[in-house]
PDB file of C-alpha atoms in Angstrom:
ATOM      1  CA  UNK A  21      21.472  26.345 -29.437  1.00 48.00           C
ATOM      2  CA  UNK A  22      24.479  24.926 -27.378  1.00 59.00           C
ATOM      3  CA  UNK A  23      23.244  27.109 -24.479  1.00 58.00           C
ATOM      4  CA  UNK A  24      19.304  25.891 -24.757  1.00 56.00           C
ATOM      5  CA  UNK A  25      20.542  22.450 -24.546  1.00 51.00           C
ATOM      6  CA  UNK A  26      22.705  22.878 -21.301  1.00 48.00           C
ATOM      7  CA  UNK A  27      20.079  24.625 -20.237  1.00 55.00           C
ATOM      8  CA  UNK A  28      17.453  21.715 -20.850  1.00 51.00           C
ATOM      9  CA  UNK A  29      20.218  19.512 -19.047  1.00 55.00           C
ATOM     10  CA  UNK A  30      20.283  21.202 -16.319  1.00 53.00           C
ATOM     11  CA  UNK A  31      16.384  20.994 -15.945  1.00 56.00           C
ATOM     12  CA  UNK A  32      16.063  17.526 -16.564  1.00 62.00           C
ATOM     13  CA  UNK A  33      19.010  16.644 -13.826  1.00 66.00           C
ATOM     14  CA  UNK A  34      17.097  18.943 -11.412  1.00 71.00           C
ATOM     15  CA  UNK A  35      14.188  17.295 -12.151  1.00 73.00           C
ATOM     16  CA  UNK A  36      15.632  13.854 -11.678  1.00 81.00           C
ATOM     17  CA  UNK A  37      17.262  14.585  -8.523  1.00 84.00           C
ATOM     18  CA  UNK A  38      14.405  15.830  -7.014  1.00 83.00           C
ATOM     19  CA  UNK A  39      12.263  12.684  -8.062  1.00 84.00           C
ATOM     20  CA  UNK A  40      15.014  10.611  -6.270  1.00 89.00           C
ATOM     21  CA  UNK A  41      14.879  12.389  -3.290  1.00 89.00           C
ATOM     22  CA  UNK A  42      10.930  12.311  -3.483  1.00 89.00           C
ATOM     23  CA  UNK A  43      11.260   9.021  -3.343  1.00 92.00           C
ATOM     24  CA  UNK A  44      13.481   8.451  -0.817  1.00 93.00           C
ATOM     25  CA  UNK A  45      11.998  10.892   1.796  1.00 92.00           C
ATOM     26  CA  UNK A  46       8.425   9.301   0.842  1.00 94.00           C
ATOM     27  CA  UNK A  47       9.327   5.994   1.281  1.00 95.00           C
ATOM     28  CA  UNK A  48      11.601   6.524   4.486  1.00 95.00           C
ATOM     29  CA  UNK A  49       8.288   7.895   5.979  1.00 94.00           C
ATOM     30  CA  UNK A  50       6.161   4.900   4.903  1.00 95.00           C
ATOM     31  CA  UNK A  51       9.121   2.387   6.182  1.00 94.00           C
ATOM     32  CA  UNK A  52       8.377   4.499   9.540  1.00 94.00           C
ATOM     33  CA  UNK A  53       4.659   4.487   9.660  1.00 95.00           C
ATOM     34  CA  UNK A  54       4.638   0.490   8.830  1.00 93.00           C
ATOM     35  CA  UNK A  55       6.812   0.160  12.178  1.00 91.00           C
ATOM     36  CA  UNK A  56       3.685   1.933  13.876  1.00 91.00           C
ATOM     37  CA  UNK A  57       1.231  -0.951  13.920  1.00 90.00           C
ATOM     38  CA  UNK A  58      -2.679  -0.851  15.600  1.00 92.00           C
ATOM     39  CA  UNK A  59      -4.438  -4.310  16.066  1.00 91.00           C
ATOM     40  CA  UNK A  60      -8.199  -4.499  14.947  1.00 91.00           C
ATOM     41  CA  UNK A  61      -9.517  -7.644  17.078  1.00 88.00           C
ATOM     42  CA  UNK A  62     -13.117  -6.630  15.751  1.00 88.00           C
ATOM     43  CA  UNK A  63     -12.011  -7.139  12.266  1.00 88.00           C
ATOM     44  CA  UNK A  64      -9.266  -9.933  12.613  1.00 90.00           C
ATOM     45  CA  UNK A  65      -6.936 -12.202  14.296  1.00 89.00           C
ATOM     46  CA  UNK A  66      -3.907 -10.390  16.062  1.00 86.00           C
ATOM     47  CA  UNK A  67      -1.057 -11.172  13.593  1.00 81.00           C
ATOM     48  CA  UNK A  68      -3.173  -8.567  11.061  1.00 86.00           C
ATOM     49  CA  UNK A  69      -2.773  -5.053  12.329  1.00 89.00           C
ATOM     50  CA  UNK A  70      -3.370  -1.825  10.609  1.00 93.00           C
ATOM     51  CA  UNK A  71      -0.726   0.920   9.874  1.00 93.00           C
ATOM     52  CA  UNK A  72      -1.130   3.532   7.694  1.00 95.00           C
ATOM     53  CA  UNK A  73       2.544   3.351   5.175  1.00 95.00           C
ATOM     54  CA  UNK A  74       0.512   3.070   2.135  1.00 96.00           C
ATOM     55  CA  UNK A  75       0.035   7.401   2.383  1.00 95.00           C
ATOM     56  CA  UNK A  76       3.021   8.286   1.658  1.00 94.00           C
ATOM     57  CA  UNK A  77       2.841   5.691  -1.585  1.00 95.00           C
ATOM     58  CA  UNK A  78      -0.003   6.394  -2.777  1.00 94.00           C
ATOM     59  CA  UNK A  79       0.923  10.062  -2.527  1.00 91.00           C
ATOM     60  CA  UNK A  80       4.149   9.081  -4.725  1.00 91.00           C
ATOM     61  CA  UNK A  81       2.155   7.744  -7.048  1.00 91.00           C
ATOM     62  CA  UNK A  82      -0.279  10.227  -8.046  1.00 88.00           C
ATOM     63  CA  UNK A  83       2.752  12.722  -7.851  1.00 85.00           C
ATOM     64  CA  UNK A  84       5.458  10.441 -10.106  1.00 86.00           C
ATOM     65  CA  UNK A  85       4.002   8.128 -11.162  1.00 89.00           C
ATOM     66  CA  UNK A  86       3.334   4.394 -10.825  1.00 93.00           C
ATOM     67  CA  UNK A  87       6.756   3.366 -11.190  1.00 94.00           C
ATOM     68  CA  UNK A  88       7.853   5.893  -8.482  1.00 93.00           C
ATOM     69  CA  UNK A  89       5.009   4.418  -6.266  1.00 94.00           C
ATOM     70  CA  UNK A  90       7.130   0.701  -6.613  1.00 96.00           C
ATOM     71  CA  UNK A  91      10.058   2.196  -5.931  1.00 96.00           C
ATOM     72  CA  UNK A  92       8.581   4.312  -2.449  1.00 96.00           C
ATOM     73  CA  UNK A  93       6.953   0.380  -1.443  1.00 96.00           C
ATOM     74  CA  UNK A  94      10.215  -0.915  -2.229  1.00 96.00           C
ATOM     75  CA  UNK A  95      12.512   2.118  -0.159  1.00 96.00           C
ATOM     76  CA  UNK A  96       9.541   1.351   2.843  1.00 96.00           C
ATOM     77  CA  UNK A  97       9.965  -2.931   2.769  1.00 93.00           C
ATOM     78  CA  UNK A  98      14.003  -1.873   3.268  1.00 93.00           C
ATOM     79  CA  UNK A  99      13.228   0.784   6.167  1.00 93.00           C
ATOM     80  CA  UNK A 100      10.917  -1.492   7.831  1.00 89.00           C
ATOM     81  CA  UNK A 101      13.367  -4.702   8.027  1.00 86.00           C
ATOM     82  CA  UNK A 102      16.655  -2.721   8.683  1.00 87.00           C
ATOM     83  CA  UNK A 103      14.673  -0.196  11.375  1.00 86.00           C
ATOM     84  CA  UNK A 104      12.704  -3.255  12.911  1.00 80.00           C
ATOM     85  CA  UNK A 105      13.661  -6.389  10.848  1.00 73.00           C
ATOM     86  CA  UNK A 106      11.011  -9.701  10.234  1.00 72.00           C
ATOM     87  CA  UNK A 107       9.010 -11.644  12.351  1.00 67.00           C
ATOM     88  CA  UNK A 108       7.357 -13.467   9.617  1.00 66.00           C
ATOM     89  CA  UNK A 109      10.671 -14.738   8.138  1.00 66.00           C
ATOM     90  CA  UNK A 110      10.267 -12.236   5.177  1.00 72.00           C
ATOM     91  CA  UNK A 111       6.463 -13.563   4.254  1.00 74.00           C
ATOM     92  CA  UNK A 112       4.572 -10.168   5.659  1.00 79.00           C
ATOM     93  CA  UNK A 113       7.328  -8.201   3.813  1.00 85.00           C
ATOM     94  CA  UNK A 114       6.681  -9.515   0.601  1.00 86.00           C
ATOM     95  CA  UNK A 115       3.019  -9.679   0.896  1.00 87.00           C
ATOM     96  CA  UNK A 116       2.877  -5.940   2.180  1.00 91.00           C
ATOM     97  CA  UNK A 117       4.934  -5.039  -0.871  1.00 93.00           C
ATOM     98  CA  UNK A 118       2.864  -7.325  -3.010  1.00 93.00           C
ATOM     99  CA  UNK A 119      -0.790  -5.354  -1.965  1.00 95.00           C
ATOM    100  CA  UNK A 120       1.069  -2.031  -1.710  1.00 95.00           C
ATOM    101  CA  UNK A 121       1.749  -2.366  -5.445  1.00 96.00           C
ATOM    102  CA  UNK A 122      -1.550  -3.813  -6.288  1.00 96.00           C
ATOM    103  CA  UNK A 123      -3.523  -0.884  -4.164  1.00 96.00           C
ATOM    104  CA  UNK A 124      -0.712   2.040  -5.514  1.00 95.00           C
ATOM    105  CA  UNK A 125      -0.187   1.094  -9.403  1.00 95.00           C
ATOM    106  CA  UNK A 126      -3.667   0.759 -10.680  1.00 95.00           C
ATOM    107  CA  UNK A 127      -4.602   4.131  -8.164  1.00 93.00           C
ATOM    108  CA  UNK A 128      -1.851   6.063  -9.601  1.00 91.00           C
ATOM    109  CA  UNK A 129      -2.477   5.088 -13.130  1.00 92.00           C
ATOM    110  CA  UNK A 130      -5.938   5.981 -13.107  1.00 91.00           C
ATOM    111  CA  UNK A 131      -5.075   9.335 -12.065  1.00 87.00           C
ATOM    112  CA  UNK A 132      -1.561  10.384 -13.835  1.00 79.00           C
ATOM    113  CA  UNK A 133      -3.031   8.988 -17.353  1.00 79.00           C
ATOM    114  CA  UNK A 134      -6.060  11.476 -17.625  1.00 71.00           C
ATOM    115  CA  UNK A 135      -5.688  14.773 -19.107  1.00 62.00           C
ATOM    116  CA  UNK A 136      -7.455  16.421 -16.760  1.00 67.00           C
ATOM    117  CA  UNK A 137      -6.076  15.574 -13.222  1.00 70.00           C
ATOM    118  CA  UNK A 138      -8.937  15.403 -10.484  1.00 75.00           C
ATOM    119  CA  UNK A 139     -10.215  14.755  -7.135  1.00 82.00           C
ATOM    120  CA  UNK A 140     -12.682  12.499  -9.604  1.00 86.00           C
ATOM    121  CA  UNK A 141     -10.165  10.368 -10.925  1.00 87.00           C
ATOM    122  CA  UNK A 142      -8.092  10.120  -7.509  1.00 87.00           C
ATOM    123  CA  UNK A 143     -11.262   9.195  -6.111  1.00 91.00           C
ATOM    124  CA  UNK A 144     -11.615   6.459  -8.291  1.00 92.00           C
ATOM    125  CA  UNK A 145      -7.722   5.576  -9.022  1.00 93.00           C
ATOM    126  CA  UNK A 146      -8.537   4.542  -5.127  1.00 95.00           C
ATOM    127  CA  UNK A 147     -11.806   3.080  -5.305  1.00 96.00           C
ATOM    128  CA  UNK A 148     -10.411   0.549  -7.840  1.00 96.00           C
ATOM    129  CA  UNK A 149      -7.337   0.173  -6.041  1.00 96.00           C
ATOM    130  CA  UNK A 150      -8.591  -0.697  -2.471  1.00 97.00           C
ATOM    131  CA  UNK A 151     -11.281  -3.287  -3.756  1.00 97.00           C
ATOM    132  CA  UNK A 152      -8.826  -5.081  -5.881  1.00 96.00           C
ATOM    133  CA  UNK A 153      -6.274  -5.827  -3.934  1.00 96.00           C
ATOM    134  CA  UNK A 154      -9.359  -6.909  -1.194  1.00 96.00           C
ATOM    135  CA  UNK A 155     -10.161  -9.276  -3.480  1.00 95.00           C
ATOM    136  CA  UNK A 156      -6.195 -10.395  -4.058  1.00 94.00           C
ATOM    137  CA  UNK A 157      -5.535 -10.538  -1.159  1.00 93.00           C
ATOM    138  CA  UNK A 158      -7.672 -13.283  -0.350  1.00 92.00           C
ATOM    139  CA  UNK A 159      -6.524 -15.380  -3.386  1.00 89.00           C
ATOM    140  CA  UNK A 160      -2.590 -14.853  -2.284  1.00 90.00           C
ATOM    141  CA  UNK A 161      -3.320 -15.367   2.016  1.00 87.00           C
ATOM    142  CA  UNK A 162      -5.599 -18.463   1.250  1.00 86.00           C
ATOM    143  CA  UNK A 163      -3.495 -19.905  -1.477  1.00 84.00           C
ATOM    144  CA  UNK A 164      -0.059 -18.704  -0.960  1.00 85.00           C
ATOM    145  CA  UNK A 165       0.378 -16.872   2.301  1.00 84.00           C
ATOM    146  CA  UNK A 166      -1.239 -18.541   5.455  1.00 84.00           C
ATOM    147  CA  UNK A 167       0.327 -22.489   4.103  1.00 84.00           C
ATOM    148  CA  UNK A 168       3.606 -20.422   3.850  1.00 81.00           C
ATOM    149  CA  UNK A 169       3.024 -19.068   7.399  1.00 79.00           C
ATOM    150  CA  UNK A 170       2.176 -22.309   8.915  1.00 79.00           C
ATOM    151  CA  UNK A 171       5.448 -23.991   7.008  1.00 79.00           C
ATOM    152  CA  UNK A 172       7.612 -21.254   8.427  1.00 75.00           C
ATOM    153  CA  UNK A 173       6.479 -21.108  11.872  1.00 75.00           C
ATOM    154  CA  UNK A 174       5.195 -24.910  12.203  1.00 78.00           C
ATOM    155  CA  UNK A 175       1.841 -24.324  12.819  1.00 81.00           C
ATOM    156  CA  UNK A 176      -1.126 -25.946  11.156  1.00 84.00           C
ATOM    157  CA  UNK A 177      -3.681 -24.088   8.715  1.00 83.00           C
ATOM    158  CA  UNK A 178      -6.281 -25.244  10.875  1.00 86.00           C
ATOM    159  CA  UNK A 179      -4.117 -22.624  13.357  1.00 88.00           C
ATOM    160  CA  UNK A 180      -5.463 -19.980  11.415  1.00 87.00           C
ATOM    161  CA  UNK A 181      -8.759 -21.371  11.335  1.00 88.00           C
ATOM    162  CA  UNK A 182      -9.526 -21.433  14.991  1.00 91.00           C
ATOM    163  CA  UNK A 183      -8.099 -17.838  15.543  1.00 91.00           C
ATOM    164  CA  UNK A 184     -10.247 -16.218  12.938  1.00 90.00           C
ATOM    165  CA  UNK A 185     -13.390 -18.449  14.440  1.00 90.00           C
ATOM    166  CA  UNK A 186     -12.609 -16.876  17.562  1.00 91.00           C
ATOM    167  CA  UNK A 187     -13.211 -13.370  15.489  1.00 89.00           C
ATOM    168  CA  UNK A 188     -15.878 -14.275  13.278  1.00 89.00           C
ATOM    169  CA  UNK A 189     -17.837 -17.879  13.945  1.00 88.00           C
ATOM    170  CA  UNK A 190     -18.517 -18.436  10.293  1.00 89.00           C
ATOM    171  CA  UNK A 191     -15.207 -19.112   9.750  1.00 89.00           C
ATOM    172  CA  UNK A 192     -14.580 -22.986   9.625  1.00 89.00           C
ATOM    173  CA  UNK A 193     -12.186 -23.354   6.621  1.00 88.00           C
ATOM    174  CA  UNK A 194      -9.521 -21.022   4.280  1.00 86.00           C
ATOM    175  CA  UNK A 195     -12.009 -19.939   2.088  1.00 88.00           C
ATOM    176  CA  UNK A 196     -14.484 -18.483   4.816  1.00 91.00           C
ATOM    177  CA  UNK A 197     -11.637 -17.102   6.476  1.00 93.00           C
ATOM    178  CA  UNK A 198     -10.744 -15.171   3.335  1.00 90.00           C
ATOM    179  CA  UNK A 199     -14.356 -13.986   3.227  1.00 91.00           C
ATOM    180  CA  UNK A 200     -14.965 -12.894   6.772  1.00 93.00           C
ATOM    181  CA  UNK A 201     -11.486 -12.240   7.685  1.00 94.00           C
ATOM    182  CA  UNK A 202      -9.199 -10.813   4.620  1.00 93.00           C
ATOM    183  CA  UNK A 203     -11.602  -9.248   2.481  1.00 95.00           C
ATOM    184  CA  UNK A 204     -13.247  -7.251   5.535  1.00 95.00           C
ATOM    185  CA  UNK A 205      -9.696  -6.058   6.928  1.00 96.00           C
ATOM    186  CA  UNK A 206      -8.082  -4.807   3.376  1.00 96.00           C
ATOM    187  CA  UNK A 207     -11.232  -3.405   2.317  1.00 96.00           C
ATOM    188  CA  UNK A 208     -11.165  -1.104   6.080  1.00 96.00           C
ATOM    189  CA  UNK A 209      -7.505  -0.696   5.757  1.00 96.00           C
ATOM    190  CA  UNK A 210      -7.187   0.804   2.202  1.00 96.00           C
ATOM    191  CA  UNK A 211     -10.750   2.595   2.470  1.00 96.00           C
ATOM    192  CA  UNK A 212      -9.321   3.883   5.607  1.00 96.00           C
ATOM    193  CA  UNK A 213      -6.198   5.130   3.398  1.00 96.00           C
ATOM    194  CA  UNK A 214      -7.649   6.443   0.910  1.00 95.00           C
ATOM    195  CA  UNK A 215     -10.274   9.037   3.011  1.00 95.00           C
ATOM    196  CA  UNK A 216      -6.590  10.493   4.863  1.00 94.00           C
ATOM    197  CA  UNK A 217      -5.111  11.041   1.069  1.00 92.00           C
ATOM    198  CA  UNK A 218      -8.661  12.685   0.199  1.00 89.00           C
ATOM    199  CA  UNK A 219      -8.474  14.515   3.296  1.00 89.00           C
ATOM    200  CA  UNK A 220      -5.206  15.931   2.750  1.00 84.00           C
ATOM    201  CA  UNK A 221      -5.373  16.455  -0.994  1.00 70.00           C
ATOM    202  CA  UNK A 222      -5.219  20.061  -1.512  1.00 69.00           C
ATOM    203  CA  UNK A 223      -2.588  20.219   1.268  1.00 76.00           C
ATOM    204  CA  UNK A 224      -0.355  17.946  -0.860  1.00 70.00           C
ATOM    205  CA  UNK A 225      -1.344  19.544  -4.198  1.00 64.00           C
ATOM    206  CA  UNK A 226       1.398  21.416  -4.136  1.00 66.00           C
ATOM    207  CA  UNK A 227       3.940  18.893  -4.757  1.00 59.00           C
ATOM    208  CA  UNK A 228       1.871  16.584  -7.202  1.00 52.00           C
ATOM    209  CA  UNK A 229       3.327  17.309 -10.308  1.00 56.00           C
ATOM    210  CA  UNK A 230       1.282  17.958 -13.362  1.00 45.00           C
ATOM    211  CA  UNK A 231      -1.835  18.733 -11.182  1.00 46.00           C
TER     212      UNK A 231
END
């Protein structure tokens, strides 16, 4: 009996470590790929720009987890400011960890809690992910984000305005520039993420536990 539990010790510290390092190596990866950043001037204003650090989270967590996908947004916010540090006076940081989570968690619980682990419910674990955090998005940048910008940086909202009217001439006040300007880019960016994680799925397979 003594034996069966060291034994079961031993497995469960194993299996610990290796989540920690899973999580570390994931998230080092995403804190690399958010350095790597590509401007879409068709979609919005420069200080938006796509990168592609929500793979390695989302792969986290359909492999671990939720919780593990957190902690892999969390180890990528800490890469990305000691590797290239803030120029939004820690405002993009939090926000990217803030619609990392929102995109990762509900993705990763729609696809860890089913008995029956598919390409179905990662599918939709990212179809519900990417279009709510669209939509939050443009509640938090309206409401929250773009008045903290223009406080941090001394610029007016009306700043904002005129640079996504130069991108999209319906824009003419916060709310249309949510519409034509936020919702648009999350909904390319985290569509965009989730066809790579489809793409790769059965190369990654492998490591997703339970599947």
């Amino acid at each position: 009996m003594s034996e069966q539990v060291l034994r079961n010790g031993n497995l469960a510290a194993r299996s610990r470590t290796r989540t920690i390092t899973q999580i570390a190596m994931l998230g080092a990866v995403a804190g690399i790929l958010m350095n790597l950043e590509i401007p879409v001037p068709f979609l919005a204003p420069a200080f938006y720009q796509l990168d592609f650090s929500e793979v390695p989270v989302l792969v986290g967590s359909f492999a671990m987890g939720p919780a593990a996908g957190v902690l892999i947004e969390l180890v990528k916010i800490l890469v990305h400011f000691v590797t290239k540090g803030t120029v939004t006076a820690g405002v993009g940081d939090v926000a990217n960890f803030l619609f990392g989570c929102t995109f990762a968690v509900p993705a990763g619980l729609i696809y860890r809690f089913h008995s029956v682990k598919s390409r179905k419910h990662a599918v939709a674990g990212m179809a519900v992910g990417t279009v709510l955090t669209s939509v939050v998005a443009c509640f938090i940048n309206a409401f929250i984000l773009l008045p903290a910008y223009g406080k941090a940086f001394g610029m007016p909202v009306e700043a904002f305005i005129e640079m996504g009217n130069a991108v999209h001439s319906s824009v003419n006040n916060l709310l249309t520039f949510a519409a034509m300007i936020i919702f648009p880019f999350n909904l390319f960016k985290y569509s965009l993420t989730s066809v790579i994680v489809f793409l790769i799925y059965k190369k990654i397979r492998v490591i997703l536990k339970g599947d």
